[in-house]
mmCIF file of C-alpha atoms in Angstrom:
data_model
loop_
_atom_site.group_PDB
_atom_site.id
_atom_site.type_symbol
_atom_site.label_atom_id
_atom_site.label_comp_id
_atom_site.label_asym_id
_atom_site.label_seq_id
_atom_site.Cartn_x
_atom_site.Cartn_y
_atom_site.Cartn_z
ATOM 1 C CA MET K 1 0.000 0.000 0.000
ATOM 2 C CA GLU K 2 1.289 3.470 -0.879
ATOM 3 C CA VAL K 3 0.499 6.644 1.032
ATOM 4 C CA CYS K 4 0.029 10.018 -0.663
ATOM 5 C CA ASN K 5 1.053 12.912 1.581
ATOM 6 C CA LYS K 6 -0.529 16.190 0.501
ATOM 7 C CA PRO K 7 2.217 18.859 0.593
ATOM 8 C CA SER K 8 0.004 21.919 0.937
ATOM 9 C CA GLN K 9 -2.143 23.067 3.866
ATOM 10 C CA LYS K 10 -4.769 24.210 1.378
ATOM 11 C CA PRO K 11 -7.757 21.817 1.236
ATOM 12 C CA MET K 12 -7.680 19.746 -1.941
ATOM 13 C CA THR K 13 -11.073 19.825 -3.621
ATOM 14 C CA LEU K 14 -12.434 19.344 -7.119
ATOM 15 C CA LEU K 15 -12.723 23.126 -7.401
ATOM 16 C CA ASN K 16 -9.037 23.740 -6.773
ATOM 17 C CA GLY K 17 -7.893 20.788 -8.821
ATOM 18 C CA ILE K 18 -7.482 17.565 -6.851
ATOM 19 C CA HIS K 19 -8.266 15.547 -10.013
ATOM 20 C CA ASP K 20 -5.678 17.593 -11.918
ATOM 21 C CA PHE K 21 -3.179 16.995 -9.091
ATOM 22 C CA PHE K 22 -3.508 13.227 -9.525
ATOM 23 C CA ALA K 23 -3.542 13.361 -13.325
ATOM 24 C CA ASN K 24 -0.392 15.503 -13.510
ATOM 25 C CA ASP K 25 1.658 13.495 -11.009
ATOM 26 C CA GLU K 26 3.588 10.633 -12.566
ATOM 27 C CA ALA K 27 3.264 8.455 -9.460
ATOM 28 C CA LEU K 28 -0.480 9.075 -9.068
ATOM 29 C CA ALA K 29 -1.708 9.259 -12.672
ATOM 30 C CA ASN K 30 -2.699 5.578 -12.710
ATOM 31 C CA ILE K 31 -5.180 6.064 -9.839
ATOM 32 C CA PRO K 32 -8.727 6.589 -11.177
ATOM 33 C CA VAL K 33 -10.520 9.689 -9.870
ATOM 34 C CA ILE K 34 -14.312 9.953 -9.913
ATOM 35 C CA GLY K 35 -14.850 13.684 -10.167
ATOM 36 C CA PRO K 36 -14.260 16.402 -12.776
ATOM 37 C CA LYS K 37 -11.046 18.299 -13.317
ATOM 38 C CA LYS K 38 -10.905 21.954 -12.375
ATOM 39 C CA GLU K 39 -12.289 23.108 -15.734
ATOM 40 C CA GLY K 40 -15.399 20.966 -15.180
ATOM 41 C CA ALA K 41 -15.842 21.742 -11.480
ATOM 42 C CA ILE K 42 -16.461 25.388 -12.410
ATOM 43 C CA LEU K 43 -19.978 24.196 -13.243
ATOM 44 C CA GLU K 44 -20.518 24.308 -9.472
ATOM 45 C CA GLY K 45 -17.859 26.835 -8.570
ATOM 46 C CA SER K 46 -19.253 29.721 -10.628
ATOM 47 C CA LYS K 47 -22.954 30.590 -10.739
ATOM 48 C CA ASP K 48 -22.244 33.014 -13.586
ATOM 49 C CA PHE K 49 -20.508 30.304 -15.639
ATOM 50 C CA SER K 50 -23.291 27.786 -15.034
ATOM 51 C CA LYS K 51 -25.996 30.288 -16.044
ATOM 52 C CA GLN K 52 -24.122 31.131 -19.236
ATOM 53 C CA PHE K 53 -23.618 27.411 -19.890
ATOM 54 C CA MET K 54 -27.358 26.724 -19.539
ATOM 55 C CA GLU K 55 -28.328 29.661 -21.721
ATOM 56 C CA ARG K 56 -25.764 28.659 -24.360
ATOM 57 C CA HIS K 57 -27.089 25.107 -24.561
ATOM 58 C CA GLY K 58 -30.803 25.824 -24.245
ATOM 59 C CA ILE K 59 -31.256 24.265 -20.791
ATOM 60 C CA PRO K 60 -34.339 25.583 -18.947
ATOM 61 C CA THR K 61 -33.438 27.823 -16.008
ATOM 62 C CA ALA K 62 -34.610 31.068 -14.423
ATOM 63 C CA ALA K 63 -33.925 34.281 -16.371
ATOM 64 C CA SER K 64 -30.871 36.091 -14.990
ATOM 65 C CA LYS K 65 -28.221 38.719 -15.510
ATOM 66 C CA SER K 66 -24.783 39.088 -13.904
ATOM 67 C CA PHE K 67 -23.100 42.224 -12.576
ATOM 68 C CA THR K 68 -19.736 43.253 -11.142
ATOM 69 C CA ASN K 69 -18.566 46.370 -9.276
ATOM 70 C CA GLU K 70 -17.677 47.922 -12.622
ATOM 71 C CA ASN K 71 -21.319 47.998 -13.713
ATOM 72 C CA LEU K 72 -22.955 48.373 -10.300
ATOM 73 C CA ALA K 73 -25.024 51.344 -11.481
ATOM 74 C CA GLU K 74 -26.432 49.208 -14.291
ATOM 75 C CA GLY K 75 -27.259 46.489 -11.774
ATOM 76 C CA LEU K 76 -29.091 48.908 -9.499
ATOM 77 C CA ALA K 77 -31.107 50.194 -12.464
ATOM 78 C CA TYR K 78 -31.850 46.609 -13.529
ATOM 79 C CA LEU K 79 -33.245 45.868 -10.062
ATOM 80 C CA GLN K 80 -35.456 48.965 -10.154
ATOM 81 C CA ASN K 81 -37.787 47.321 -12.646
ATOM 82 C CA HIS K 82 -37.350 43.709 -11.459
ATOM 83 C CA ALA K 83 -40.325 41.702 -10.237
ATOM 84 C CA THR K 84 -40.208 40.559 -6.612
ATOM 85 C CA PRO K 85 -39.135 38.381 -4.894
ATOM 86 C CA ILE K 86 -35.608 38.915 -6.216
ATOM 87 C CA VAL K 87 -32.854 36.309 -6.037
ATOM 88 C CA LEU K 88 -29.230 37.457 -5.601
ATOM 89 C CA LYS K 89 -26.504 34.835 -5.936
ATOM 90 C CA ALA K 90 -22.817 35.266 -5.212
ATOM 91 C CA ASP K 91 -20.895 33.846 -8.151
ATOM 92 C CA GLY K 92 -18.555 31.706 -6.059
ATOM 93 C CA LEU K 93 -18.968 29.423 -3.067
ATOM 94 C CA ALA K 94 -19.859 31.324 0.114
ATOM 95 C CA ALA K 95 -20.307 28.578 2.726
ATOM 96 C CA GLY K 96 -23.981 28.178 1.835
ATOM 97 C CA LYS K 97 -24.775 31.832 2.591
ATOM 98 C CA GLY K 98 -24.373 33.349 -0.858
ATOM 99 C CA VAL K 99 -27.987 33.081 -2.061
ATOM 100 C CA LEU K 100 -30.420 35.772 -0.895
ATOM 101 C CA ILE K 101 -34.146 35.998 -1.612
ATOM 102 C CA LEU K 102 -35.437 39.526 -1.092
ATOM 103 C CA ASP K 103 -38.988 40.833 -1.079
ATOM 104 C CA ASN K 104 -38.444 44.470 -2.051
ATOM 105 C CA VAL K 105 -36.323 46.367 -4.545
ATOM 106 C CA ALA K 106 -34.667 48.773 -2.091
ATOM 107 C CA GLU K 107 -33.412 45.913 0.071
ATOM 108 C CA ALA K 108 -32.145 44.059 -3.012
ATOM 109 C CA GLN K 109 -30.275 47.167 -4.180
ATOM 110 C CA GLU K 110 -28.625 47.568 -0.784
ATOM 111 C CA GLU K 111 -27.614 43.903 -0.688
ATOM 112 C CA LEU K 112 -26.187 44.127 -4.216
ATOM 113 C CA LYS K 113 -23.940 46.973 -3.044
ATOM 114 C CA LEU K 114 -22.826 44.985 -0.011
ATOM 115 C CA MET K 115 -22.144 41.806 -1.991
ATOM 116 C CA LEU K 116 -20.142 43.574 -4.680
ATOM 117 C CA GLY K 117 -18.429 45.561 -1.915
ATOM 118 C CA GLY K 118 -16.926 42.425 -0.412
ATOM 119 C CA LYS K 119 -19.585 40.949 1.902
ATOM 120 C CA PHE K 120 -18.676 37.453 0.668
ATOM 121 C CA GLY K 121 -15.107 38.226 -0.344
ATOM 122 C CA ASN K 122 -14.027 37.116 -3.820
ATOM 123 C CA ALA K 123 -17.070 34.827 -4.025
ATOM 124 C CA GLY K 124 -19.224 37.933 -4.443
ATOM 125 C CA SER K 125 -17.076 39.770 -6.980
ATOM 126 C CA THR K 126 -19.769 38.864 -9.504
ATOM 127 C CA VAL K 127 -23.434 38.671 -8.509
ATOM 128 C CA VAL K 128 -26.161 36.915 -10.469
ATOM 129 C CA ILE K 129 -29.601 38.553 -10.281
ATOM 130 C CA GLU K 130 -32.163 35.866 -10.967
ATOM 131 C CA GLU K 131 -35.871 35.462 -11.525
ATOM 132 C CA PHE K 132 -37.670 33.825 -8.594
ATOM 133 C CA LEU K 133 -39.357 30.567 -9.552
ATOM 134 C CA THR K 134 -42.275 29.146 -7.579
ATOM 135 C CA GLY K 135 -42.546 25.377 -7.434
ATOM 136 C CA ILE K 136 -41.367 22.256 -5.628
ATOM 137 C CA GLU K 137 -37.704 21.261 -5.571
ATOM 138 C CA LEU K 138 -35.954 17.942 -6.036
ATOM 139 C CA SER K 139 -32.473 16.635 -6.731
ATOM 140 C CA VAL K 140 -31.515 14.435 -9.673
ATOM 141 C CA PHE K 141 -28.116 12.715 -9.837
ATOM 142 C CA VAL K 142 -26.122 11.504 -12.809
ATOM 143 C CA LEU K 143 -22.789 9.700 -13.018
ATOM 144 C CA SER K 144 -21.014 10.472 -16.285
ATOM 145 C CA ASP K 145 -17.877 9.028 -17.878
ATOM 146 C CA GLY K 146 -17.555 12.074 -20.148
ATOM 147 C CA LYS K 147 -19.887 10.824 -22.862
ATOM 148 C CA ASN K 148 -22.235 8.230 -21.439
ATOM 149 C CA TYR K 149 -24.082 8.404 -18.137
ATOM 150 C CA VAL K 150 -26.394 6.607 -15.741
ATOM 151 C CA ILE K 151 -29.225 8.290 -13.854
ATOM 152 C CA LEU K 152 -29.210 7.498 -10.140
ATOM 153 C CA PRO K 153 -32.301 7.580 -7.890
ATOM 154 C CA GLU K 154 -33.728 11.063 -7.370
ATOM 155 C CA ALA K 155 -34.275 12.576 -3.913
ATOM 156 C CA LYS K 156 -35.888 15.475 -2.098
ATOM 157 C CA ASP K 157 -34.163 17.104 0.857
ATOM 158 C CA TYR K 158 -35.454 19.293 3.666
ATOM 159 C CA LYS K 159 -33.338 22.298 4.641
ATOM 160 C CA ARG K 160 -35.290 24.050 7.398
ATOM 161 C CA ILE K 161 -34.600 23.281 11.032
ATOM 162 C CA GLY K 162 -38.223 23.189 12.192
ATOM 163 C CA GLN K 163 -41.238 20.937 11.763
ATOM 164 C CA GLY K 164 -43.364 21.947 8.785
ATOM 165 C CA ASP K 165 -40.244 23.225 7.032
ATOM 166 C CA THR K 166 -39.996 26.320 9.226
ATOM 167 C CA GLY K 167 -37.141 28.233 10.821
ATOM 168 C CA LEU K 168 -33.549 28.717 9.741
ATOM 169 C CA ASN K 169 -31.857 26.990 6.832
ATOM 170 C CA THR K 170 -29.464 24.151 7.607
ATOM 171 C CA GLY K 171 -27.165 21.865 5.663
ATOM 172 C CA GLY K 172 -30.112 19.457 5.477
ATOM 173 C CA MET K 173 -32.408 17.836 8.064
ATOM 174 C CA GLY K 174 -33.447 14.810 6.040
ATOM 175 C CA SER K 175 -34.350 13.409 2.644
ATOM 176 C CA VAL K 176 -36.531 10.881 0.865
ATOM 177 C CA SER K 177 -36.194 8.791 -2.278
ATOM 178 C CA PRO K 178 -38.003 8.188 -4.598
ATOM 179 C CA VAL K 179 -39.891 11.450 -5.108
ATOM 180 C CA PRO K 180 -43.550 10.690 -5.963
ATOM 181 C CA PHE K 181 -44.082 13.557 -8.419
ATOM 182 C CA ALA K 182 -40.953 12.581 -10.379
ATOM 183 C CA ASN K 183 -42.917 10.062 -12.453
ATOM 184 C CA ASP K 184 -41.823 8.522 -15.751
ATOM 185 C CA THR K 185 -43.246 11.407 -17.803
ATOM 186 C CA PHE K 186 -41.516 14.051 -15.696
ATOM 187 C CA MET K 187 -38.205 12.200 -15.639
ATOM 188 C CA ALA K 188 -38.316 11.664 -19.401
ATOM 189 C CA GLU K 189 -38.598 15.445 -19.763
ATOM 190 C CA VAL K 190 -35.709 15.958 -17.319
ATOM 191 C CA LYS K 191 -33.565 13.575 -19.356
ATOM 192 C CA ARG K 192 -34.509 15.132 -22.716
ATOM 193 C CA ASP K 193 -34.417 18.828 -21.786
ATOM 194 C CA ILE K 194 -31.820 18.956 -19.007
ATOM 195 C CA ILE K 195 -29.554 15.924 -18.588
ATOM 196 C CA GLN K 196 -28.791 15.161 -22.241
ATOM 197 C CA PRO K 197 -28.219 18.825 -23.204
ATOM 198 C CA THR K 198 -25.883 19.181 -20.200
ATOM 199 C CA ILE K 199 -23.770 16.170 -21.221
ATOM 200 C CA ASP K 200 -23.808 17.306 -24.858
ATOM 201 C CA GLY K 201 -22.918 20.851 -23.794
ATOM 202 C CA LEU K 202 -19.882 19.694 -21.860
ATOM 203 C CA LEU K 203 -18.697 17.767 -24.920
ATOM 204 C CA LYS K 204 -19.291 20.762 -27.206
ATOM 205 C CA ASP K 205 -17.352 22.991 -24.814
ATOM 206 C CA ASN K 206 -14.467 20.458 -24.787
ATOM 207 C CA ILE K 207 -14.833 19.811 -21.053
ATOM 208 C CA ASP K 208 -13.862 16.229 -20.212
ATOM 209 C CA TYR K 209 -16.239 15.610 -17.318
ATOM 210 C CA THR K 210 -15.955 12.353 -15.374
ATOM 211 C CA GLY K 211 -17.992 12.173 -12.183
ATOM 212 C CA PHE K 212 -21.254 13.059 -10.518
ATOM 213 C CA ILE K 213 -23.534 15.856 -11.622
ATOM 214 C CA PHE K 214 -26.095 16.981 -9.072
ATOM 215 C CA PHE K 215 -29.032 18.721 -10.778
ATOM 216 C CA GLY K 216 -30.841 20.958 -8.304
ATOM 217 C CA LEU K 217 -34.234 21.191 -10.002
ATOM 218 C CA ILE K 218 -37.553 22.919 -9.424
ATOM 219 C CA LYS K 219 -40.836 21.747 -10.883
ATOM 220 C CA VAL K 220 -42.828 24.781 -12.019
ATOM 221 C CA GLY K 221 -46.249 23.597 -13.113
ATOM 222 C CA ASP K 222 -45.305 20.437 -14.977
ATOM 223 C CA LYS K 223 -41.948 21.708 -16.235
ATOM 224 C CA PRO K 224 -38.481 21.118 -14.743
ATOM 225 C CA TYR K 225 -35.988 23.981 -14.442
ATOM 226 C CA VAL K 226 -32.391 23.933 -13.211
ATOM 227 C CA ILE K 227 -31.660 25.951 -10.080
ATOM 228 C CA GLU K 228 -28.034 24.860 -9.767
ATOM 229 C CA TYR K 229 -25.415 22.283 -10.613
ATOM 230 C CA ASN K 230 -23.126 20.590 -8.101
ATOM 231 C CA CYS K 231 -20.171 18.380 -8.973
ATOM 232 C CA ARG K 232 -20.815 15.990 -6.101
ATOM 233 C CA MET K 233 -23.709 14.241 -4.464
ATOM 234 C CA GLY K 234 -25.622 16.056 -1.741
ATOM 235 C CA ASP K 235 -25.894 15.447 1.977
ATOM 236 C CA PRO K 236 -28.405 14.205 3.224
ATOM 237 C CA GLU K 237 -29.620 13.129 -0.225
ATOM 238 C CA THR K 238 -26.799 10.619 -0.689
ATOM 239 C CA GLU K 239 -27.873 8.728 2.421
ATOM 240 C CA SER K 240 -31.261 8.051 0.783
ATOM 241 C CA VAL K 241 -29.931 7.470 -2.748
ATOM 242 C CA ILE K 242 -27.085 4.993 -2.184
ATOM 243 C CA PRO K 243 -29.105 2.373 -0.239
ATOM 244 C CA ARG K 244 -31.496 2.152 -3.211
ATOM 245 C CA ILE K 245 -28.686 1.214 -5.613
ATOM 246 C CA GLU K 246 -28.598 -2.576 -5.848
ATOM 247 C CA SER K 247 -25.667 -2.673 -8.271
ATOM 248 C CA ASP K 248 -22.136 -3.101 -6.929
ATOM 249 C CA LEU K 249 -20.799 0.417 -6.322
ATOM 250 C CA VAL K 250 -17.190 -0.512 -7.012
ATOM 251 C CA GLU K 251 -18.152 -2.012 -10.383
ATOM 252 C CA LEU K 252 -20.141 1.142 -11.160
ATOM 253 C CA PHE K 253 -17.201 3.419 -10.327
ATOM 254 C CA VAL K 254 -14.739 1.263 -12.279
ATOM 255 C CA ALA K 255 -17.039 1.404 -15.326
ATOM 256 C CA CYS K 256 -17.165 5.189 -14.969
ATOM 257 C CA ALA K 257 -13.394 5.556 -14.616
ATOM 258 C CA HIS K 258 -12.806 3.339 -17.682
ATOM 259 C CA LYS K 259 -15.476 5.182 -19.703
ATOM 260 C CA LYS K 260 -17.691 2.114 -20.073
ATOM 261 C CA LEU K 261 -20.994 3.436 -18.710
ATOM 262 C CA GLY K 262 -22.554 3.111 -22.166
ATOM 263 C CA SER K 263 -23.028 -0.619 -21.611
ATOM 264 C CA TYR K 264 -23.610 -0.496 -17.851
ATOM 265 C CA GLN K 265 -26.999 -1.589 -16.510
ATOM 266 C CA LEU K 266 -27.812 0.081 -13.195
ATOM 267 C CA SER K 267 -30.156 -1.796 -10.870
ATOM 268 C CA ILE K 268 -32.290 0.333 -8.544
ATOM 269 C CA SER K 269 -34.487 -0.929 -5.721
ATOM 270 C CA PRO K 270 -38.184 -0.003 -5.889
ATOM 271 C CA LYS K 271 -38.162 0.454 -2.108
ATOM 272 C CA ASN K 272 -38.466 3.807 -0.345
ATOM 273 C CA ALA K 273 -35.671 5.393 1.668
ATOM 274 C CA ALA K 274 -36.122 8.020 4.362
ATOM 275 C CA THR K 275 -33.243 9.799 6.089
ATOM 276 C CA VAL K 276 -33.525 11.720 9.356
ATOM 277 C CA MET K 277 -30.622 13.899 10.487
ATOM 278 C CA ILE K 278 -29.943 14.088 14.219
ATOM 279 C CA VAL K 279 -28.407 17.452 15.099
ATOM 280 C CA ALA K 280 -26.858 19.130 18.117
ATOM 281 C CA GLY K 281 -28.970 21.397 20.288
ATOM 282 C CA GLY K 282 -28.678 24.994 19.082
ATOM 283 C CA TYR K 283 -27.821 24.070 15.488
ATOM 284 C CA PRO K 284 -27.728 25.847 13.002
ATOM 285 C CA GLY K 285 -26.724 28.506 15.514
ATOM 286 C CA ASP K 286 -24.240 28.007 18.340
ATOM 287 C CA TYR K 287 -23.938 24.499 19.726
ATOM 288 C CA GLU K 288 -21.678 22.534 22.025
ATOM 289 C CA LYS K 289 -19.428 19.628 21.049
ATOM 290 C CA GLY K 290 -18.163 16.681 23.048
ATOM 291 C CA LYS K 291 -21.504 15.218 24.131
ATOM 292 C CA ALA K 292 -21.347 11.434 24.673
ATOM 293 C CA ILE K 293 -23.552 9.480 22.246
ATOM 294 C CA SER K 294 -25.263 6.221 23.204
ATOM 295 C CA GLY K 295 -27.751 3.838 21.603
ATOM 296 C CA ILE K 296 -26.224 3.507 18.143
ATOM 297 C CA GLU K 297 -26.061 -0.256 18.684
ATOM 298 C CA ASN K 298 -29.844 -0.311 19.308
ATOM 299 C CA LEU K 299 -30.915 0.500 15.736
ATOM 300 C CA ARG K 300 -33.475 -2.011 14.474
ATOM 301 C CA ASN K 301 -34.419 -1.096 10.915
ATOM 302 C CA SER K 302 -31.918 1.548 9.814
ATOM 303 C CA LEU K 303 -28.385 2.457 8.827
ATOM 304 C CA ALA K 304 -26.396 5.071 10.745
ATOM 305 C CA PHE K 305 -24.162 7.476 8.799
ATOM 306 C CA HIS K 306 -21.731 9.321 11.064
ATOM 307 C CA ALA K 307 -21.177 13.001 10.288
ATOM 308 C CA GLY K 308 -20.306 15.305 13.185
ATOM 309 C CA THR K 309 -18.908 12.597 15.472
ATOM 310 C CA ALA K 310 -15.523 11.773 16.951
ATOM 311 C CA LEU K 311 -14.145 8.800 18.870
ATOM 312 C CA GLU K 312 -12.528 9.873 22.110
ATOM 313 C CA GLY K 313 -11.237 7.285 24.573
ATOM 314 C CA GLY K 314 -13.471 4.624 23.095
ATOM 315 C CA ILE K 315 -16.575 6.831 23.409
ATOM 316 C CA VAL K 316 -18.405 8.294 20.394
ATOM 317 C CA LYS K 317 -19.013 12.013 20.972
ATOM 318 C CA THR K 318 -20.606 14.873 19.062
ATOM 319 C CA ASN K 319 -18.179 16.902 16.993
ATOM 320 C CA GLY K 320 -20.381 19.037 14.753
ATOM 321 C CA GLY K 321 -23.838 20.454 14.146
ATOM 322 C CA ARG K 322 -25.230 17.642 12.048
ATOM 323 C CA VAL K 323 -24.248 14.582 14.047
ATOM 324 C CA ILE K 324 -25.692 11.326 12.632
ATOM 325 C CA ALA K 325 -27.997 10.527 9.709
ATOM 326 C CA ILE K 326 -30.416 7.631 10.171
ATOM 327 C CA THR K 327 -31.699 5.975 6.974
ATOM 328 C CA SER K 328 -34.328 3.273 6.659
ATOM 329 C CA LEU K 329 -35.219 1.396 3.456
ATOM 330 C CA GLN K 330 -38.765 0.015 3.426
ATOM 331 C CA ASP K 331 -41.620 -0.943 1.093
ATOM 332 C CA ASP K 332 -43.382 2.441 1.386
ATOM 333 C CA GLN K 333 -42.470 5.974 2.359
ATOM 334 C CA PHE K 334 -44.560 6.112 5.536
ATOM 335 C CA THR K 335 -42.978 2.954 6.953
ATOM 336 C CA ALA K 336 -39.488 4.147 5.980
ATOM 337 C CA LEU K 337 -40.027 7.432 7.828
ATOM 338 C CA GLN K 338 -41.589 5.642 10.795
ATOM 339 C CA CYS K 339 -38.585 3.307 11.076
ATOM 340 C CA ALA K 340 -36.021 6.086 10.614
ATOM 341 C CA THR K 341 -37.611 8.342 13.236
ATOM 342 C CA GLY K 342 -38.085 5.383 15.565
ATOM 343 C CA ASP K 343 -34.417 4.490 15.360
ATOM 344 C CA ALA K 344 -33.389 8.145 15.684
ATOM 345 C CA GLY K 345 -35.254 8.085 18.981
ATOM 346 C CA ARG K 346 -33.086 5.183 20.181
ATOM 347 C CA ILE K 347 -29.954 7.302 19.949
ATOM 348 C CA TYR K 348 -29.248 9.677 22.798
ATOM 349 C CA PHE K 349 -26.978 12.615 23.561
ATOM 350 C CA ASP K 350 -27.602 15.773 25.530
ATOM 351 C CA GLY K 351 -29.518 18.332 23.447
ATOM 352 C CA LYS K 352 -30.204 16.083 20.440
ATOM 353 C CA TYR K 353 -32.915 17.125 17.994
ATOM 354 C CA PHE K 354 -34.429 15.760 14.795
ATOM 355 C CA ARG K 355 -37.458 16.448 12.640
ATOM 356 C CA GLU K 356 -40.258 13.895 12.586
ATOM 357 C CA ASP K 357 -42.063 15.145 9.466
ATOM 358 C CA ILE K 358 -39.540 14.464 6.684
ATOM 359 C CA GLY K 359 -41.478 13.538 3.539
ATOM 360 C CA PHE K 360 -44.924 14.278 5.010
ATOM 361 C CA ASP K 361 -45.598 16.879 2.306
ATOM 362 C CA LEU K 362 -45.308 14.171 -0.371
ATOM 363 C CA MET K 363 -47.791 11.723 1.144
#
C-alpha cells in the first residue's frame, strides 16, 4: 500500500484541482478519480458560468443577468424594474450563505452593493440577479464518464430546522427517495431537456467531465428547471440514494473511470428510503461539542451514517452540528419514515434534535 502525503495546507477539492493533481503526477496518474477536473468543477464553482452554460445550450433555467462592481449602477437600475421576490446569488462558493431571496427592490439594491463591496469576499465579486421561480424542488443525480451516463435515484431534501419546514436553513435535516411527483413522464422530460443537453454541452465545450452531476431542479407547473449544478452528491440526499442502488458500487465506479458506462446496466431498488438527520442542540446557531452518544447499537431497521462525530477514549461524541444521519429502506415511504424516526429516537446525547415530518408533504 502506498500513502500520498498532501504537501500543501490548502484543502484539496475538485474546485481547486485535486483531479488535476492526480492526473499531472507521474506516481499518481494511474489512480482513477471519480470527479471532474478543475475546468469541469467550475460548473458548481461559478454561478455566472453555469448560467451562461445553460443559456448557451438551451437548458431551462430562471432568467438572470450578472453584474460586477464595474457595472454596479447598471445592476441597481436593472433591479429597479425587477419583479419581486428577487434572487441574488454570489458567483462563487460562500459557505452556503451566498444566495439571498429579497422581497423588495430597495433591500435588493442595498444587498447588491454589499455583496459587490466584499460581503462574501471574492465569491461575491460577480453577482447573479435571478428570476424567482415558484414550485417544488428535487435533486436528480447523474454519473457520467464524459460521454455516457447513468441516472441514479432522485431525492428530495429538507433544509429548514423546524417541523413543517420552518425556521432557519441548515445543511439538510433529512431526505426521501423516490420522489412521488418525479414520475416517468416528468423524468423523461428531465432527461430530454436537461440531462442530455448538459452532457452534450460539456462535450461541445471540450470539457472532459468524469464524475457526478447533481441537478438541483424545481418543478414549475409540470416543467423542470435547473436551479443549480453541483459536482458531487448532496448530503443528506446521498444517504437516501445509495441504499437504493442494488448494483455493486465498485463495479459502477470502475465502469465510470474506464469510460464504459454506455453498456452499464444500473439496478435500482423499488423500495423507499427516508433519512432523518440528528443534530446538536442549538444548530444551526451556536452548539456545544463533546456530548457522549449512546444507543447507536440499538438501531433495528436503519443504517447510521456518522457526520459530526468523533471517537474519544473509546466513546463516540458529538463533533459538529449535524451529528448522525439515520436511513431506513422500506416498502413504502410512511414505513421508511416511521422506522427512521423510531431508530433516531433510540440514539441519545444531551440536546439532540431531529425532525419527525420528513417527507410528510409528499404523502
